[in-house]
Every structure is written in C-alpha cells, then in structure tokens.
Amino acid sequence: MPRIPTQDLVPGMVTAEDVISFNNQLILPRDMELTDKAITKLEFYSILSVQVKDETANVAIPSETPPDISYSDKIRNSQEYKVFKQDFESTLSEVEDSLNDIISKNKIDTDNLLQEPGKLLVHNPSGIHIFDMLHNMRMYDDPTYAHSLNVSLICHVFGRWLGMSDADVDILTLAGLLHDIGKLKIPNEIISKPAKLTDQEYTTVKSHAMEGYNILKDLPINEHVKRAALMHHERCDGTGYPLGLTTKRIDRYARIVAIADVYDAMTSPRVYRGPLCPFQVISIFESEGLQRYDPEFILVFLEYIVNTYMNNRVRLSNGLTGDIVLINKLDLAHPMVHCGSHYIDLSHEHGLYIEAIL
Ligand SMILES: [Fe+2]
Ligand SMILES: [Fe+2]
C-alpha cells in the first residue's frame, strides 16, 4: 500500500490505515474515502502522510472545476493581485537572504527584516482582502520561505485586529517571520521526502521547533520571538510539541503565531484545488480546534475573517446562491444568507453550508 504525503492526497483515495495523532487520537478511520474536508483535517492535525489503498492511489485529479477555483481565478486576474505578486516575489528573495544570513553569519538586522513584510502592507488592498491574495501566493516547492512571509503578514494583520501597539505588532510580525527558521537546519530530503517518513525522520522534522530556538537564543531580539519559534506547535490542551505545554505556559506570542501558522497551512492551494473556502476552514476550526487554541485569540481571528466576507455572494451546498447579510457570533461558519426572496439562517439548517465564495 503506498504512503502518500498529505499535500498530494486527492479526494477519492481510500485510507488503508487508521490515522492517529501524536497523542493517539483517531483522526480518520481505515477504509474511509477521502474528501476535501478530510484532507484538510489531516493538515489541521499536521499529519505528514497517509497510507492509501493501492487501487485508489492513482485517482485522477478531478477535471471538473472545483467550486472555489473561480474565486481564486478572479483574484489572480485582478490588477491588485498582479502588483502584489511582483512585490511578494522580490520581498521573498530578500527574506530568503536574511534568514540564511541569520544561520550562516549569526547576525540579524531586525529593522531591515521588518521592512520586508511592511512594504507589502503599505498598499493594503481594500477590495480584495490580503488573505485572499496570500492564499494564492504559496509555492508548492518552497516549504519554508514563502510560508514564513505569509505567516508574518497574517500575524501583522492579526496583531492589529487584537488592538496591539505598533511595537507589539512588530514583535509579532518578526515572530511570524522567524517561527520556522529551524526548518532550514532539517535536511531538505526529509522536509520534501515524497514517501513515508521513518519514525526517526519524523522526530527530526519535529525538532525544527527546538532548532529554531537554538538559532535565535543568543541573538539580540525580543524573547517572545525566540519562544514563538520554540512553542508554535504547542497546543492549549497539551497535545502539541516539543514540550506538551498547556495554555498559560505557552508564550502569548507563540499562541498567536500558532493560529496564523495553521490557518496558512489549511488555506494554501493544493495541486487538485484552489485555496479552501474560508468558511470550510472556520468550520474545521470550530469543530476540531477551539480547545487547542487560546479562545482570547482564536475567536477574534475567526470573527474578523468572517466579517471580511460580509455582503459577499456565496454558493450553498444545495446549489443556491445568495449574499451573506448577518454573521452568527455563536456559529461563525453559518451566517444568515439572503437568497432571492428569502433569508436562510444556516445555523438552523442542518447539513447546509457555504460551499464557495463567488
Ligand atoms: Fe513549524
Ligand atoms: Fe509554520
């Protein structure tokens, strides 16, 4: 039975094993046909690969246009996106140089580093939300640099939403930029290995948190930034790594970076689909993760994301289209939608959900 890296899984493949998390929690049972949602759940739990049944390993990438591809296309075709993409790419190569300098020369120029994400936010897009653009920027063959820049931009916006001071937003942005620096110490053949990781290799991948802390610990930067590198895979319920800490013992900045980090992973495009509809991501957070993240931060984050899509036209899972007119604070993934002559409160409609933003 072949073992397929999570980013290469395709809906229609069938699991050949129970998929278990670090702390022995059953995530997906054996013999389950994978769906978009199931694959996203694997990403949410940082599962790196899954064994699938032979006969399903070559399931073709669906030729039918995935529901949210048109929204991605709309973004990618906009002038705003084209400008952003150019800026992003030049910023990315500077970030790459800066991160490598930290490792090879053991030196850091914080002001310069912070200018990088700052430049991209100067023309903070109004019509199309910056997150939508970021979801289209993630490159398949770059496991660290583009993701780091993405996470730092998400952190920057998130810090503003949390009402942090400029100085604290800077610390958070830097924490996002450097959170995965330890991955640069992990051999590339392990990070990008397209086959089953051995237990030893898996342990090596997880060591990036401690490696990151070791790279940063003697540099003249804020302690929160160092602890965010160490603790961004910790989870409030104690199920994370490397130390299995619970809420209060996890650095505040690490708790925020953790949310930006997992959000970026879940919404990045995959070979067979565009970035996930944010309502699907929110629904997964609500059903799987609220106890794993600090409620003080996660609720603010999800609420702002949902509000971004207020008045947007959406397609529901029954094929109807309508506009989002009211957000349900207690059920963020299921707002009120105005469809033609009537209003549908998705929080009262079991099984009906937003399938795509149009
Ligand atoms: Fe990480
Ligand atoms: Fe990360």
Short mmCIF file of C-alpha atoms and ligand atoms in Angstrom, two decimals:
data_model
loop_
_atom_site.label_atom_id
_atom_site.label_comp_id
_atom_site.label_asym_id
_atom_site.label_seq_id
_atom_site.Cartn_x
_atom_site.Cartn_y
_atom_site.Cartn_z
CA MET A 1 0.00 0.00 0.00
CA PRO A 2 1.60 3.32 -0.99
CA ARG A 3 2.11 6.08 1.56
CA ILE A 4 1.19 9.48 0.14
CA PRO A 5 2.31 12.85 1.57
CA THR A 6 -0.73 14.77 2.81
CA GLN A 7 -0.23 17.59 0.30
CA ASP A 8 -0.51 15.05 -2.56
CA LEU A 9 -3.68 13.32 -1.34
CA VAL A 10 -6.68 13.67 -3.61
CA PRO A 11 -10.38 13.23 -2.82
CA GLY A 12 -11.45 9.70 -3.77
CA MET A 13 -8.41 7.91 -2.32
CA VAL A 14 -9.26 5.43 0.44
CA THR A 15 -7.29 5.18 3.67
CA ALA A 16 -5.53 1.87 4.29
CA GLU A 17 -4.90 2.56 7.98
CA ASP A 18 -6.37 4.33 10.97
CA VAL A 19 -4.82 7.80 11.07
CA ILE A 20 -3.76 8.65 14.61
CA SER A 21 -2.48 11.95 16.01
CA PHE A 22 0.63 12.42 18.18
CA ASN A 23 -1.46 11.82 21.27
CA ASN A 24 -3.23 8.72 19.97
CA GLN A 25 -6.44 10.42 18.98
CA LEU A 26 -8.22 8.81 15.99
CA ILE A 27 -8.36 11.39 13.20
CA LEU A 28 -9.66 9.27 10.31
CA PRO A 29 -10.61 5.59 10.32
CA ARG A 30 -9.26 2.98 7.92
CA ASP A 31 -11.33 2.36 4.74
CA MET A 32 -12.53 5.92 4.55
CA GLU A 33 -12.88 7.64 1.19
CA LEU A 34 -11.08 10.97 1.42
CA THR A 35 -12.91 14.22 0.82
CA ASP A 36 -11.61 17.81 0.69
CA LYS A 37 -12.70 18.23 4.28
CA ALA A 38 -10.99 15.04 5.45
CA ILE A 39 -7.71 16.06 3.79
CA THR A 40 -7.92 19.48 5.42
CA LYS A 41 -8.47 17.79 8.76
CA LEU A 42 -5.19 15.88 8.24
CA GLU A 43 -3.42 19.18 7.54
CA PHE A 44 -5.01 20.63 10.65
CA TYR A 45 -3.50 17.84 12.76
CA SER A 46 -0.11 18.18 10.99
CA ILE A 47 -0.30 14.61 9.65
CA LEU A 48 2.52 14.35 7.12
CA SER A 49 1.48 11.26 5.12
CA VAL A 50 -1.20 8.58 4.95
CA GLN A 51 -1.22 5.04 3.63
CA VAL A 52 -3.92 4.61 0.96
CA LYS A 53 -5.33 1.56 -0.83
CA ASP A 54 -3.41 0.54 -3.93
CA GLU A 55 -6.32 0.70 -6.31
CA THR A 56 -7.08 4.29 -5.30
CA ALA A 57 -3.52 5.62 -5.27
CA ASN A 58 -3.77 6.89 -8.81
CA VAL A 59 -7.13 8.58 -8.53
CA ALA A 60 -7.18 11.25 -11.20
CA ILE A 61 -7.26 14.88 -10.20
CA PRO A 62 -10.92 15.84 -10.81
CA SER A 63 -11.24 17.57 -14.16
CA GLU A 64 -14.42 19.30 -13.10
CA THR A 65 -13.63 22.82 -11.86
CA PRO A 66 -13.51 22.78 -8.06
CA PRO A 67 -16.14 25.06 -6.53
CA ASP A 68 -13.81 27.79 -5.31
CA ILE A 69 -11.44 27.90 -8.26
CA SER A 70 -13.39 30.70 -9.92
CA TYR A 71 -12.95 32.91 -6.88
CA SER A 72 -9.21 32.23 -6.95
CA ASP A 73 -9.14 32.96 -10.66
CA LYS A 74 -10.96 36.21 -10.07
CA ILE A 75 -8.30 37.23 -7.56
CA ARG A 76 -5.41 36.09 -9.71
CA ASN A 77 -6.73 38.08 -12.66
CA SER A 78 -7.07 41.33 -10.75
CA GLN A 79 -4.59 44.16 -11.22
CA GLU A 80 -4.19 44.44 -7.46
CA TYR A 81 -3.05 40.83 -7.27
CA LYS A 82 -0.57 41.21 -10.11
CA VAL A 83 1.12 44.12 -8.34
CA PHE A 84 1.06 42.25 -5.04
CA LYS A 85 2.59 39.15 -6.64
CA GLN A 86 5.52 41.13 -8.03
CA ASP A 87 6.17 42.79 -4.67
CA PHE A 88 5.78 39.47 -2.88
CA GLU A 89 8.35 37.76 -5.08
CA SER A 90 11.00 40.43 -4.65
CA THR A 91 10.34 40.55 -0.90
CA LEU A 92 10.59 36.79 -0.78
CA SER A 93 14.12 36.68 -2.15
CA GLU A 94 15.18 39.29 0.40
CA VAL A 95 13.59 37.29 3.21
CA GLU A 96 15.39 34.20 1.96
CA ASP A 97 18.76 36.02 2.12
CA SER A 98 18.02 37.42 5.57
CA LEU A 99 17.03 34.05 7.04
CA ASN A 100 20.11 32.39 5.57
CA ASP A 101 22.31 35.18 6.97
CA ILE A 102 20.95 34.52 10.44
CA ILE A 103 22.05 30.91 10.17
CA SER A 104 25.37 31.30 8.37
CA LYS A 105 26.62 34.58 9.87
CA ASN A 106 24.74 34.50 13.16
CA LYS A 107 23.64 38.09 12.64
CA ILE A 108 20.26 39.73 12.34
CA ASP A 109 19.14 43.14 11.15
CA THR A 110 15.71 43.41 12.74
CA ASP A 111 14.79 46.80 11.26
CA ASN A 112 15.59 45.63 7.79
CA LEU A 113 13.76 42.36 8.27
CA LEU A 114 10.64 44.13 9.46
CA GLN A 115 10.65 46.41 6.46
CA GLU A 116 10.03 43.41 4.21
CA PRO A 117 6.50 42.48 5.30
CA GLY A 118 5.85 46.18 5.95
CA LYS A 119 6.41 47.02 2.28
CA LEU A 120 3.76 44.53 1.23
CA LEU A 121 1.22 46.01 3.59
CA VAL A 122 1.68 49.62 2.53
CA HIS A 123 -0.85 49.22 -0.28
CA ASN A 124 -3.09 47.19 1.99
CA PRO A 125 -5.64 46.06 -0.55
CA SER A 126 -9.12 47.26 0.03
CA GLY A 127 -11.29 45.44 -2.48
CA ILE A 128 -9.72 42.05 -2.21
CA HIS A 129 -8.61 41.03 1.19
CA ILE A 130 -4.92 40.49 1.71
CA PHE A 131 -5.57 36.96 2.99
CA ASP A 132 -7.16 36.00 -0.31
CA MET A 133 -4.06 37.16 -2.12
CA LEU A 134 -1.77 35.31 0.24
CA HIS A 135 -3.68 32.09 -0.29
CA ASN A 136 -2.69 32.31 -3.92
CA MET A 137 0.97 33.06 -3.24
CA ARG A 138 2.08 29.84 -1.63
CA MET A 139 4.52 27.93 -3.78
CA TYR A 140 4.48 24.17 -3.91
CA ASP A 141 8.23 23.67 -3.95
CA ASP A 142 9.05 26.06 -1.15
CA PRO A 143 8.34 24.59 2.23
CA THR A 144 9.71 27.44 4.34
CA TYR A 145 10.37 30.90 2.92
CA ALA A 146 7.01 31.79 1.34
CA HIS A 147 5.18 30.22 4.27
CA SER A 148 7.24 32.31 6.71
CA LEU A 149 6.45 35.51 4.84
CA ASN A 150 2.77 34.55 4.68
CA VAL A 151 2.62 33.84 8.39
CA SER A 152 4.36 37.12 9.23
CA LEU A 153 1.82 39.07 7.14
CA ILE A 154 -1.08 37.23 8.76
CA CYS A 155 0.48 37.96 12.18
CA HIS A 156 0.78 41.64 11.32
CA VAL A 157 -2.90 41.94 10.37
CA PHE A 158 -3.94 39.74 13.29
CA GLY A 159 -1.98 41.92 15.76
CA ARG A 160 -3.91 44.96 14.52
CA TRP A 161 -7.19 43.11 14.97
CA LEU A 162 -6.15 42.35 18.54
CA GLY A 163 -5.53 46.05 19.15
CA MET A 164 -1.81 45.63 19.87
CA SER A 165 0.54 48.61 19.90
CA ASP A 166 2.82 49.23 16.92
CA ALA A 167 5.80 47.93 18.87
CA ASP A 168 3.99 44.71 19.80
CA VAL A 169 2.77 44.23 16.23
CA ASP A 170 6.41 44.45 15.14
CA ILE A 171 7.40 41.76 17.64
CA LEU A 172 4.56 39.55 16.44
CA THR A 173 5.42 40.10 12.77
CA LEU A 174 9.04 39.15 13.44
CA ALA A 175 7.88 36.10 15.40
CA GLY A 176 5.84 35.03 12.36
CA LEU A 177 8.78 35.56 10.02
CA LEU A 178 11.18 33.51 12.13
CA HIS A 179 8.86 30.84 13.58
CA ASP A 180 10.02 28.07 11.22
CA ILE A 181 13.67 29.12 10.86
CA GLY A 182 14.63 25.78 12.46
CA LYS A 183 13.36 24.04 9.31
CA LEU A 184 16.38 25.39 7.45
CA LYS A 185 18.50 23.08 9.60
CA ILE A 186 16.49 20.00 8.62
CA PRO A 187 17.88 18.19 5.55
CA ASN A 188 15.82 19.06 2.51
CA GLU A 189 15.47 15.41 1.54
CA ILE A 190 13.49 14.86 4.74
CA ILE A 191 11.34 18.01 4.50
CA SER A 192 10.40 17.26 0.89
CA LYS A 193 10.53 13.48 1.00
CA PRO A 194 7.69 12.15 -1.16
CA ALA A 195 7.42 8.87 0.74
CA LYS A 196 6.88 7.52 4.20
CA LEU A 197 8.96 9.21 6.85
CA THR A 198 10.64 6.86 9.26
CA ASP A 199 9.99 7.46 12.96
CA GLN A 200 13.47 8.92 13.17
CA GLU A 201 12.81 11.32 10.26
CA TYR A 202 9.51 12.35 11.79
CA THR A 203 11.27 13.15 15.04
CA THR A 204 13.79 15.17 13.03
CA VAL A 205 11.03 17.22 11.40
CA LYS A 206 9.52 17.97 14.79
CA SER A 207 12.92 19.07 16.09
CA HIS A 208 12.65 22.26 13.98
CA ALA A 209 10.98 23.99 16.93
CA MET A 210 13.94 23.41 19.24
CA GLU A 211 16.43 24.04 16.40
CA GLY A 212 14.76 27.38 15.75
CA TYR A 213 15.05 28.38 19.38
CA ASN A 214 18.73 27.43 19.40
CA ILE A 215 19.41 29.52 16.30
CA LEU A 216 17.73 32.58 17.84
CA LYS A 217 18.52 32.28 21.52
CA ASP A 218 21.70 34.38 21.59
CA LEU A 219 20.61 36.99 19.07
CA PRO A 220 19.64 40.49 20.24
CA ILE A 221 15.91 40.08 19.62
CA ASN A 222 12.83 40.09 21.81
CA GLU A 223 12.39 36.96 23.96
CA HIS A 224 8.84 36.43 22.65
CA VAL A 225 10.25 35.90 19.15
CA LYS A 226 12.59 33.17 20.43
CA ARG A 227 9.83 31.49 22.40
CA ALA A 228 7.44 31.63 19.43
CA ALA A 229 9.97 29.60 17.41
CA LEU A 230 10.14 27.09 20.26
CA MET A 231 6.44 26.91 21.11
CA HIS A 232 4.39 27.50 17.95
CA HIS A 233 3.47 23.79 17.77
CA GLU A 234 2.33 23.67 21.39
CA ARG A 235 -1.45 23.44 21.81
CA CYS A 236 -3.51 24.82 24.68
CA ASP A 237 -4.89 21.36 25.55
CA GLY A 238 -1.35 19.98 25.93
CA THR A 239 -1.40 17.94 22.70
CA GLY A 240 1.40 19.84 20.94
CA TYR A 241 5.18 19.56 20.85
CA PRO A 242 8.05 19.79 21.78
CA LEU A 243 7.13 20.17 25.45
CA GLY A 244 3.39 19.38 25.64
CA LEU A 245 2.72 22.67 27.44
CA THR A 246 -0.80 23.94 28.23
CA THR A 247 -2.25 27.43 27.75
CA LYS A 248 -0.66 29.55 30.45
CA ARG A 249 2.80 28.08 29.98
CA ILE A 250 2.81 28.74 26.24
CA ASP A 251 4.21 32.15 25.33
CA ARG A 252 1.43 34.57 24.38
CA TYR A 253 3.04 35.36 21.03
CA ALA A 254 3.51 31.66 20.28
CA ARG A 255 -0.24 31.15 20.86
CA ILE A 256 -0.98 33.81 18.22
CA VAL A 257 1.64 32.55 15.74
CA ALA A 258 0.17 29.02 16.11
CA ILE A 259 -3.17 30.26 14.73
CA ALA A 260 -1.61 32.16 11.82
CA ASP A 261 0.58 29.13 11.06
CA VAL A 262 -2.21 26.56 10.88
CA TYR A 263 -4.51 28.95 9.01
CA ASP A 264 -1.87 29.43 6.33
CA ALA A 265 -1.31 25.69 6.02
CA MET A 266 -5.03 24.97 5.65
CA THR A 267 -5.74 27.69 3.13
CA SER A 268 -2.76 27.20 0.86
CA PRO A 269 -3.63 25.89 -2.61
CA ARG A 270 -3.13 22.24 -3.42
CA VAL A 271 -2.48 20.56 -6.72
CA TYR A 272 -6.10 19.49 -7.10
CA ARG A 273 -7.88 22.55 -5.73
CA GLY A 274 -7.60 26.27 -5.17
CA PRO A 275 -7.34 27.59 -1.62
CA LEU A 276 -10.13 26.34 0.63
CA CYS A 277 -13.19 28.43 1.11
CA PRO A 278 -12.59 30.29 4.42
CA PHE A 279 -15.96 29.10 5.73
CA GLN A 280 -14.79 25.50 5.42
CA VAL A 281 -11.65 26.41 7.36
CA ILE A 282 -13.66 28.16 10.05
CA SER A 283 -15.98 25.19 10.30
CA ILE A 284 -12.98 22.90 10.83
CA PHE A 285 -11.58 25.23 13.50
CA GLU A 286 -14.97 25.29 15.20
CA SER A 287 -15.44 21.53 15.14
CA GLU A 288 -11.85 20.42 15.80
CA GLY A 289 -9.86 23.10 17.31
CA LEU A 290 -11.29 25.68 19.62
CA GLN A 291 -9.90 23.98 22.72
CA ARG A 292 -6.49 23.64 21.10
CA TYR A 293 -6.06 27.40 20.59
CA ASP A 294 -6.35 30.29 23.01
CA PRO A 295 -10.01 31.43 22.94
CA GLU A 296 -8.87 35.01 23.56
CA PHE A 297 -7.21 34.97 20.13
CA ILE A 298 -8.95 32.36 18.01
CA LEU A 299 -12.41 33.88 18.38
CA VAL A 300 -11.19 37.33 17.36
CA PHE A 301 -9.35 35.83 14.40
CA LEU A 302 -12.29 33.83 13.08
CA GLU A 303 -14.75 36.66 13.60
CA TYR A 304 -12.62 39.11 11.62
CA ILE A 305 -12.15 36.61 8.82
CA VAL A 306 -15.88 36.01 8.61
CA ASN A 307 -16.61 39.73 8.67
CA THR A 308 -14.31 40.17 5.68
CA TYR A 309 -16.83 38.19 3.66
CA MET A 310 -19.91 40.14 4.80
CA ASN A 311 -22.08 41.03 1.76
CA ASN A 312 -20.10 38.62 -0.41
CA ARG A 313 -22.01 36.42 -2.82
CA VAL A 314 -21.70 32.74 -1.93
CA ARG A 315 -22.90 29.39 -3.22
CA LEU A 316 -24.50 27.00 -0.75
CA SER A 317 -24.10 23.24 -0.75
CA ASN A 318 -27.62 22.84 -2.22
CA GLY A 319 -26.63 24.96 -5.25
CA LEU A 320 -28.49 28.14 -4.24
CA THR A 321 -26.59 31.42 -4.37
CA GLY A 322 -27.08 34.39 -2.07
CA ASP A 323 -25.40 37.18 -0.12
CA ILE A 324 -24.10 36.98 3.44
CA VAL A 325 -26.16 39.50 5.40
CA LEU A 326 -25.67 38.65 9.06
CA ILE A 327 -22.91 36.88 10.99
CA ASN A 328 -23.90 34.50 13.79
CA LYS A 329 -21.43 35.19 16.57
CA LEU A 330 -22.03 31.79 18.11
CA ASP A 331 -21.77 29.88 14.84
CA LEU A 332 -19.35 31.78 12.64
CA ALA A 333 -19.25 29.26 9.79
CA HIS A 334 -23.05 29.50 9.37
CA PRO A 335 -24.17 33.09 8.75
CA MET A 336 -27.56 34.31 7.51
CA VAL A 337 -27.71 34.33 3.71
CA HIS A 338 -30.15 36.32 1.58
CA CYS A 339 -31.21 34.13 -1.36
CA GLY A 340 -33.64 35.79 -3.77
CA SER A 341 -36.88 36.39 -1.90
CA HIS A 342 -35.97 34.69 1.36
CA TYR A 343 -33.39 34.54 4.12
CA ILE A 344 -31.66 31.33 5.14
CA ASP A 345 -30.17 31.13 8.62
CA LEU A 346 -27.51 28.46 8.07
CA SER A 347 -27.13 27.94 11.82
CA HIS A 348 -30.64 26.43 11.78
CA GLU A 349 -30.22 24.40 8.60
CA HIS A 350 -28.56 21.15 9.47
CA GLY A 351 -26.24 19.93 6.74
CA LEU A 352 -26.42 23.10 4.62
CA TYR A 353 -23.18 25.07 4.37
CA ILE A 354 -21.28 27.62 2.29
CA GLU A 355 -19.50 25.76 -0.46
CA ALA A 356 -17.82 28.62 -2.26
CA ILE A 357 -17.36 32.36 -2.35
CA LEU A 358 -18.32 33.65 -5.80
FE FE B 1 6.63 24.90 12.47
FE FE B 2 4.96 27.04 10.11
#
